[in-house]
Amino acid sequence: MDTSDRPARLAVGVLGAGRVGSVLGAALRLAGHRVVAASGVSDMSRRQAADRLGVGLSRPEEVIRQAELVLLTVPDDVLPELVAGLAATGADLRGKLLVHASGAYGLAVLDPAAEVGAVPLALHPVMTFTGRDDDLTKLNGCSFGVTAPLMLRPVAEALVIEMGGEPVWIAEQDRALYHAALAGAANHMITLIAESQELLSKIGVEHPGRMLGPLLGAALDNVLRLGIGGLTGPVVRGDAGTVRKHVDALILAAPEAADAYVALARLTADRALAAGLLKPEAAERLLDALGGNIWT
């Protein structure tokens, strides 16, 4: 990157020094920026602020006063209220970079602050953070969903690269769908795997994670390389009898999981059919086994 695109060293404040805020603040700190203040309400925020950011907790207005770049790293449902509150209380936001890390929101959520002089950016790391020591290293090579005013794109790009990430531009109107795609893949995958582990444990498998690991690793590699073409298993083979046995077993063992299995099998069959991987007559047999219409 041309050094002319590199932003000046900034005084950074973090509103919400939890898992995400402490990681992004620490990454900016490693890039040479100065973390000057942070706010938070939990014991974890207090620990993360001290350990990762090197500061104690302050009131939000003090964070705003000291900072030139303010990270708004609070839960999604809290973000609009926080921004509106900062603008309404007369916090001096003029010329300050106001950066949120929400995947679901773009720039519009920052409009109240922008109207009183703040400079808005949306920088969302496509990563999950658990509060463990290795969180910071997860940013290396991590994509960031970036939405920024056209004139601020070089600044947004430079900040992401400084944090070790790769900027990917997301249009304002696409933020909700972008985030739905990410959450559907990452969050629901965890639910499905946890459910599979529990079912295996019920039948006496002592180490379900060890059993599932190689299979899931191969499946993930297949889909990332081949897309739907990497699909294997009874649905794409058209094994309606096997699918029906799955549903019957799940109805007895875990009825709530049976509903999810049927919904996902229908979606899988629909995509396999559209890709030419599943023949129409096999899809009809699956339709009967699943007790519904895969085209609806």
Coordinates of N, CA, C and O in Angstrom, one line a residue, residues 265-267 269-270 273 278 283-284 286-287 290 292-296:
A265 N -32.9 -30.8 4.5 CA -32.9 -31.8 3.5 C -33.6 -31.3 2.2 O -33.2 -31.5 1.1
R266 N -34.7 -30.6 2.5 CA -35.5 -30.0 1.4 C -34.7 -28.9 0.6 O -34.7 -28.9 -0.6
L267 N -34.0 -28.1 1.4 CA -33.1 -27.1 0.8 C -32.0 -27.7 0.0 O -31.7 -27.3 -1.1
A269 N -32.0 -30.7 -1.3 CA -32.5 -31.3 -2.5 C -32.8 -30.3 -3.6 O -32.6 -30.5 -4.8
D270 N -33.4 -29.2 -3.2 CA -33.7 -28.1 -4.1 C -32.5 -27.6 -4.9 O -32.4 -27.5 -6.1
L273 N -31.0 -30.4 -7.2 CA -31.8 -30.5 -8.4 C -31.5 -29.3 -9.3 O -31.3 -29.6 -10.6
L278 N -29.1 -33.9 -9.0 CA -30.2 -34.8 -8.5 C -31.2 -34.9 -9.7 O -31.7 -33.9 -10.2
A283 N -35.8 -36.8 -7.0 CA -36.3 -35.7 -6.2 C -37.7 -36.0 -5.7 O -38.1 -35.7 -4.6
E284 N -38.5 -36.6 -6.6 CA -39.9 -37.0 -6.2 C -39.9 -38.0 -5.1 O -40.7 -37.9 -4.2
L286 N -37.6 -38.3 -2.8 CA -37.2 -37.6 -1.6 C -38.4 -36.7 -1.1 O -38.6 -36.6 0.1
L287 N -39.2 -36.2 -2.0 CA -40.3 -35.4 -1.6 C -41.3 -36.2 -0.8 O -41.8 -35.8 0.3
L290 N -39.8 -36.9 2.7 CA -39.7 -35.7 3.6 C -41.1 -35.2 3.9 O -41.2 -34.3 4.7
G292 N -43.1 -33.3 2.1 CA -43.4 -31.9 1.8 C -42.9 -31.6 0.4 O -42.5 -32.5 -0.3
N293 N -43.1 -30.4 0.0 CA -42.7 -30.0 -1.4 C -41.4 -29.2 -1.4 O -41.3 -28.2 -0.9
I294 N -40.4 -29.8 -2.1 CA -39.1 -29.2 -2.0 C -39.0 -28.0 -2.9 O -38.0 -27.3 -2.9
W295 N -40.0 -27.7 -3.7 CA -39.9 -26.5 -4.6 C -40.6 -25.3 -4.0 O -40.7 -24.3 -4.6
T296 N -41.2 -25.4 -2.8 CA -41.9 -24.3 -2.2 C -40.9 -23.5 -1.3 O -39.9 -24.0 -0.9

